[in-house]
Structure formats: C-alpha cells, structure tokens
Tab-separated table of C-alpha atoms in Angstrom:
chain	number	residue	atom	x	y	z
A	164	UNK	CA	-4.837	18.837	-11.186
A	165	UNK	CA	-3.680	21.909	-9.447
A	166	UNK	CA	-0.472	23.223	-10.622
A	167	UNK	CA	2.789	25.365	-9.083
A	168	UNK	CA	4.636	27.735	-10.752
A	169	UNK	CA	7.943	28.462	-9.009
A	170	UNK	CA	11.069	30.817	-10.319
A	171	UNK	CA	13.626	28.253	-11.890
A	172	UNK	CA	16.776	29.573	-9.635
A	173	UNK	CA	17.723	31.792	-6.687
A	174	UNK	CA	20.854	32.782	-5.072
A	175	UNK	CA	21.165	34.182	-1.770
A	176	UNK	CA	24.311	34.926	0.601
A	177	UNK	CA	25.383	32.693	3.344
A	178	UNK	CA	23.726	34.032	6.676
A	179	UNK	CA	21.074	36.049	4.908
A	180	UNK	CA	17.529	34.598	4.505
A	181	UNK	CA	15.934	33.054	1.359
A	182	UNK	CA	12.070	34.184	0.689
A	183	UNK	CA	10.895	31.144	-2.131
A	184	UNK	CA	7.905	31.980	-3.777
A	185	UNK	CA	5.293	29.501	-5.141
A	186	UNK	CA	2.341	30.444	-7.299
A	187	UNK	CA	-0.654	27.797	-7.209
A	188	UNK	CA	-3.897	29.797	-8.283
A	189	UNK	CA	-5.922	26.884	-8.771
A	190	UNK	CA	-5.714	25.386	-5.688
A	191	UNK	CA	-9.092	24.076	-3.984
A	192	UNK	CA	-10.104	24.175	-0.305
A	193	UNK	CA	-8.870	20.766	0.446
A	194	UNK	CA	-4.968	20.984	-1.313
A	195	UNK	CA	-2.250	20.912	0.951
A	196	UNK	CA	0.877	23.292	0.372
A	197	UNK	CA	3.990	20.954	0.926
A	198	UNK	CA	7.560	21.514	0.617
A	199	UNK	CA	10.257	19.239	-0.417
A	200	UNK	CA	14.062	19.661	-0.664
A	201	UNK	CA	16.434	17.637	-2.598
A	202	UNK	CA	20.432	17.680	-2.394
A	203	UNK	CA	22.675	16.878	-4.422
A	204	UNK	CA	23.017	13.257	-5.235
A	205	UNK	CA	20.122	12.454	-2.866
A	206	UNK	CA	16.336	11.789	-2.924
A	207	UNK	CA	14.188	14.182	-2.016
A	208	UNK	CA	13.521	14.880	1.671
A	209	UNK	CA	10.484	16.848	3.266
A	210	UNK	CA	10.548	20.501	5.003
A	211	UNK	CA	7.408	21.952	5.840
A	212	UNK	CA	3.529	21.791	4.641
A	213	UNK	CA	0.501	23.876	5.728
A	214	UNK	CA	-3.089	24.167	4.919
A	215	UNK	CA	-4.600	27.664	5.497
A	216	UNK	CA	-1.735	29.362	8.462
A	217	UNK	CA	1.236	30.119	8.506
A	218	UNK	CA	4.058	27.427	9.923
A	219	UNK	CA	7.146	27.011	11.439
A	220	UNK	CA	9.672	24.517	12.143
A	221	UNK	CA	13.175	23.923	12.515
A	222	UNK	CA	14.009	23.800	9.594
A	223	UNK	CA	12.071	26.784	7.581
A	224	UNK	CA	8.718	28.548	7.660
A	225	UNK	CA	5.862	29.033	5.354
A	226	UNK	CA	4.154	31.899	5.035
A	227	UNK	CA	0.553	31.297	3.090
A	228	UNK	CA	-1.394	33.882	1.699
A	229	UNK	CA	-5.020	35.171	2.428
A	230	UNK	CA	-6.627	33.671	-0.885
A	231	UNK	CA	-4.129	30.914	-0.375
A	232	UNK	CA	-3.073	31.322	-4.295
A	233	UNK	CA	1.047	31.736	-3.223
A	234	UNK	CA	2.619	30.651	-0.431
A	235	UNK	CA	6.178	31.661	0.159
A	236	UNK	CA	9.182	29.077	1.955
A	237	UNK	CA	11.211	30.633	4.195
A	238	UNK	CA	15.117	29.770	5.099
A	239	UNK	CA	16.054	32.447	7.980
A	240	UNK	CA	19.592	31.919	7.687
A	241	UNK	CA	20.955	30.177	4.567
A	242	UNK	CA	23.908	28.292	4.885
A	243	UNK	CA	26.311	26.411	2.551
A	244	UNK	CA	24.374	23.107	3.043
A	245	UNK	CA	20.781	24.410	1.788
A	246	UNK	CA	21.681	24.551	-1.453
A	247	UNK	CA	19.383	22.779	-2.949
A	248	UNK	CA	16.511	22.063	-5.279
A	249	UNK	CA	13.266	23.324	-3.592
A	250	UNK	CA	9.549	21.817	-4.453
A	251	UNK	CA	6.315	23.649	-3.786
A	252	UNK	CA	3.737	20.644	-4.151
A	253	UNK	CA	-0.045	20.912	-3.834
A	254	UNK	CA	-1.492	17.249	-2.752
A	255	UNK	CA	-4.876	16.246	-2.940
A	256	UNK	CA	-6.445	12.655	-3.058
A	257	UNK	CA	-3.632	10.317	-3.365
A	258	UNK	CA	-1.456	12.044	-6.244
A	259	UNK	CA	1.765	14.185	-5.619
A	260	UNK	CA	3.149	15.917	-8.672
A	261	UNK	CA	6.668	17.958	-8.363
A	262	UNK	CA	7.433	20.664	-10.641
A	263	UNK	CA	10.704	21.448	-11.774
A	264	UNK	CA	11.197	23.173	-8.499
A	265	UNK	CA	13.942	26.128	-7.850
A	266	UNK	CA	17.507	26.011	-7.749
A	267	UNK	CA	18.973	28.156	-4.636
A	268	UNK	CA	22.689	28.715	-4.568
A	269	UNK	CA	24.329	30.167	-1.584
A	270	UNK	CA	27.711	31.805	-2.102
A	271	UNK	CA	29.746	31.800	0.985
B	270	UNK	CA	16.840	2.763	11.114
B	271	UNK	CA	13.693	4.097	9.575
B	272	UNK	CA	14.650	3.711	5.767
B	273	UNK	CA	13.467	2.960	2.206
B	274	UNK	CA	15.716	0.968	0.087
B	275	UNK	CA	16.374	0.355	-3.415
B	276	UNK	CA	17.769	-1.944	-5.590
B	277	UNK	CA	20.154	-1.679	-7.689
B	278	UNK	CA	21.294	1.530	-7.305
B	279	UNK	CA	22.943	1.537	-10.927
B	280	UNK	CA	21.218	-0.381	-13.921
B	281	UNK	CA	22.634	-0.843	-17.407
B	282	UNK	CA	20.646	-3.031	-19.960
B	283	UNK	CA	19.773	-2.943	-22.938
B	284	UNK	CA	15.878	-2.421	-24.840
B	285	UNK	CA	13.537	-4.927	-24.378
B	286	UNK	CA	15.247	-6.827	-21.783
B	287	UNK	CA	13.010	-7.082	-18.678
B	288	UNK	CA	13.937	-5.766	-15.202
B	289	UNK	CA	12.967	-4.925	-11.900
B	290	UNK	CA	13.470	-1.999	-9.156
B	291	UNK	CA	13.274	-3.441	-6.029
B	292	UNK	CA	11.607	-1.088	-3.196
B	293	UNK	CA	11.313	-1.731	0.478
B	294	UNK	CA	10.526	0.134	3.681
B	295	UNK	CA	10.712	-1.095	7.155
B	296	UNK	CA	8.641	2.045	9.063
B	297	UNK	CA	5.151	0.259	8.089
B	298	UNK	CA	3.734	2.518	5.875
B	299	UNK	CA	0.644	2.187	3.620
B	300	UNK	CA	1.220	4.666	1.083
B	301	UNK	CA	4.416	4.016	-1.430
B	302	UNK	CA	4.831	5.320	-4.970
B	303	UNK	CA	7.485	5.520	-7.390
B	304	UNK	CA	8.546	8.766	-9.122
B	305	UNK	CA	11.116	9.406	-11.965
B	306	UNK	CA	13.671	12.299	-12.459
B	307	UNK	CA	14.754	13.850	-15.790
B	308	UNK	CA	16.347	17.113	-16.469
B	309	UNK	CA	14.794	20.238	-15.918
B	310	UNK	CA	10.843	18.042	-15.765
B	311	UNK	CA	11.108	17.410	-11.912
B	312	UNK	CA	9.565	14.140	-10.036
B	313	UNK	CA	7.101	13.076	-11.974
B	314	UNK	CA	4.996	9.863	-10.330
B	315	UNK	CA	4.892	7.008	-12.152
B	316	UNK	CA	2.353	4.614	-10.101
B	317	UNK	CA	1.093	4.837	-6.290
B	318	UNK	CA	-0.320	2.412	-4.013
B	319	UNK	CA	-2.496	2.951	-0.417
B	320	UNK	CA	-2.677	-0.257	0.535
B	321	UNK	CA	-2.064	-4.389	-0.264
B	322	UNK	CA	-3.404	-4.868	-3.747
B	323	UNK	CA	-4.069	-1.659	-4.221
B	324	UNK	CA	-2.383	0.607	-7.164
B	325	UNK	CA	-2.853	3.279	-9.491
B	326	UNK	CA	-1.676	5.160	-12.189
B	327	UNK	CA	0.187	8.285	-11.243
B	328	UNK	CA	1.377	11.155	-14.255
B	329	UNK	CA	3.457	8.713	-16.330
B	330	UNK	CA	2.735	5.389	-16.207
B	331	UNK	CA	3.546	4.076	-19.833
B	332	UNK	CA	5.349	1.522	-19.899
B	333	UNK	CA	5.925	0.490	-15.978
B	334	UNK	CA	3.965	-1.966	-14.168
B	335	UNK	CA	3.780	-2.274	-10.151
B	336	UNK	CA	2.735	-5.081	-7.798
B	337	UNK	CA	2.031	-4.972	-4.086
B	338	UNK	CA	1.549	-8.102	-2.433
B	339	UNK	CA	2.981	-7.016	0.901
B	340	UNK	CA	3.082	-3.894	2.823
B	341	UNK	CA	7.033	-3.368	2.646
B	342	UNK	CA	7.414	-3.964	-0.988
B	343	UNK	CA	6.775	-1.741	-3.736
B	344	UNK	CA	8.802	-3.372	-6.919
B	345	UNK	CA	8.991	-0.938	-10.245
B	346	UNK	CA	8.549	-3.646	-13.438
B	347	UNK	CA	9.759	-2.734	-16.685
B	348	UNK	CA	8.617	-5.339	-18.853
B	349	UNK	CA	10.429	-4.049	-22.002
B	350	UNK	CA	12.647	-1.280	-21.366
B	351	UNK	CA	13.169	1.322	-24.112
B	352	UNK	CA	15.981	4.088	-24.199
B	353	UNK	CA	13.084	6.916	-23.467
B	354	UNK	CA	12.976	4.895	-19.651
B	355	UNK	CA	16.666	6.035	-19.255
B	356	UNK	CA	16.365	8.355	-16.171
B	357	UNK	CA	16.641	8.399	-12.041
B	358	UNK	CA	14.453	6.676	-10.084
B	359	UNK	CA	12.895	7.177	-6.648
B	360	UNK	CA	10.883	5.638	-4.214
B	361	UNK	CA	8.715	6.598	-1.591
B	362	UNK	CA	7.004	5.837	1.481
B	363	UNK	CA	4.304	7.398	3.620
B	364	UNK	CA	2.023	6.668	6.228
B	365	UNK	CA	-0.617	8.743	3.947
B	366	UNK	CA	0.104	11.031	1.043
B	367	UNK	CA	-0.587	14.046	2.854
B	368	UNK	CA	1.715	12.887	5.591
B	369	UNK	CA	5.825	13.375	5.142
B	370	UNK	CA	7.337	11.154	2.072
B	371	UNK	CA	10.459	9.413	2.687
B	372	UNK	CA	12.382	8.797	-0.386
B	373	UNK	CA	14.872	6.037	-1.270
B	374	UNK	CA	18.123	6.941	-2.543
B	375	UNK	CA	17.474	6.161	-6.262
B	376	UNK	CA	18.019	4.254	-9.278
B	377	UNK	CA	19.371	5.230	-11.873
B	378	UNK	CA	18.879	3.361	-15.206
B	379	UNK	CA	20.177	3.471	-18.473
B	380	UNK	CA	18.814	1.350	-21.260
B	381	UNK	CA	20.450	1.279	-24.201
C-alpha cells in the first residue's frame, strides 16, 4: 500500500497561512490525495482531496505536484480554531490508512 | 441531521468479557468502516464494508469481528476483549471510499 510521510508538528501565527507538506512517492496513477482534519475531542472530519490538479475550497487548497509524489495543504489564513491534527491519505480500492498526521498549533 | 452515531461513547470492562460498538448512519451510505486511535499511530482501519453482507479486513483486524445485515448498521464485536484493545474508536460512513468520510464521535474503551 502506498504510504505518506508528513512532518509530526507545525506552528504557524494566527492570520498567517500554513503550507502542510505530504510526501507519498509511491503513489500509482489511480490514488487519490485526501485530506482529513481532526479537533480536539472530535472524529475526524474531511477538507479537501484531488487527483492530478490543483484544488480549492472553502476551507483550504491543495497544491499537487507535477510527478504527483508531494502534495502540499494549504490554510490561507490560520486561525485559533484550525488547530488541529492534519491527515494526508492516499486511497485506492476500498482501504483508507491515516498516518500519524501533523500537529499545527496556532499562537494567537 | 446527516449523522453517524455510536454507542456507548465510554466503555469500561474487563478481559474476556464480550461487547459491542454500536454504529449507525441515517445519510444511506454503502461504504462504512471502523478505525481505531492510539497515541502517536494515527487511524488505523480495523474492518470495512461496501455493501449488505459484504466486509473485509482493513490494517488491524485481530481480534474484532463485524456484521452488516442492514445498510445503517455497522456494529464493532469484540468477542474477548484484551487490555491491548484499550484505545478510541471511530466510525465511518461514505457513499464510496473515495467520496468524503463522515466520522462518528467515538468510543473510547478501556479493558482492563
């Protein structure tokens, strides 16, 4: 199965944007790049996915590399409440499998 | 409201004494699966199911058992509970696992 590799923690200020990278060099022509957020005290809740471009939503935007080996999760404005634990998940076939995901603080 | 629900939310018991985690999800979705969260390991899935009758293993499925006879209900057995099953439990819903996964609000067991 194809793996992600992400940085265990991040802290940004409030206001300033948050650039979270995720390493998945194995990934084949058919994974999806999906991102999940979970809060404290909370299940996990979805934010963005992509295939090949780049995406945006209300939320965040993902910017995916050319060879599609890293893709990086972007929060344009960080703010008290997205401090949270961030999964970059590759899903293919029916399986998901979450990594250990990164920590982002935001300091007021 | 679309939701996923889970019951209980807290579980003591003690080893070998056999339990269930209730799951259920009113937004009609074929794909559920159950996941459980330990300290710096992440989600990791424990069974899934796309469809009635139709389940499979996910990373970690030693020592769990699922059933789905209807579409809403995806309940996590534990037919004898050891302390290494101590952890936080989700469960999920999706119309397909590529498409957005709603997650309960977890379990969290402790067997002692």
């Amino acid at each position: 199965d194809a793996k992600t590799t992400q940085p265990n923690s991040m802290e940004s200020n409030e206001e300033e944007p948050v650039h979270l990278p995720c390493n998945h060099s194995t990934i084949s022509g058919t994974d999806y790049i999906h991102w999940y957020r979970q809060l404290p005290s909370q299940g996990p809740e979805y934010v963005i996915h992509g295939l090949t471009s780049n995406v945006n939503n209300r939320m965040a935007s993902l910017a995916i590399a050319e060879d599609r080996k890293s893709s990086t999760l972007i929060l344009h404005r960080a703010t008290l409440r997205d401090a949270a634990v961030y999964y970059c998940i590759l899903i293919a076939d029916y399986k998901l499998s979450f990594g250990a995901g990164t920590t982002v603080t935001v300091r007021a | 409201e679309a939701q996923v629900t889970q019951n209980p939310r807290y579980l003591i018991t003690v080893t070998g004494k056999k339990l269930t985690v209730t799951c259920s999800q009113n937004m009609n979705h074929e794909y559920m699966s159950w996941y459980r969260q330990d300290p710096g390991l992440g989600l990791r899935q424990i069974y899934y199911s796309m469809n009635v009758e139709v389940t499979d293993k996910g990373d970690v499925p030693e020592g769990y058992k699922v059933s789905r006879k209807e579409k809403r209900n995806f309940p996590l057995i534990l037919e004898s509970p050891s302390p290494n099953q101590t952890s936080l439990y989700f469960c999920a819903s999706s119309s397909s696992p590529l498409d957005t996964q709603y997650f309960g609000p977890g379990t969290r067991l402790t067997v002692l």
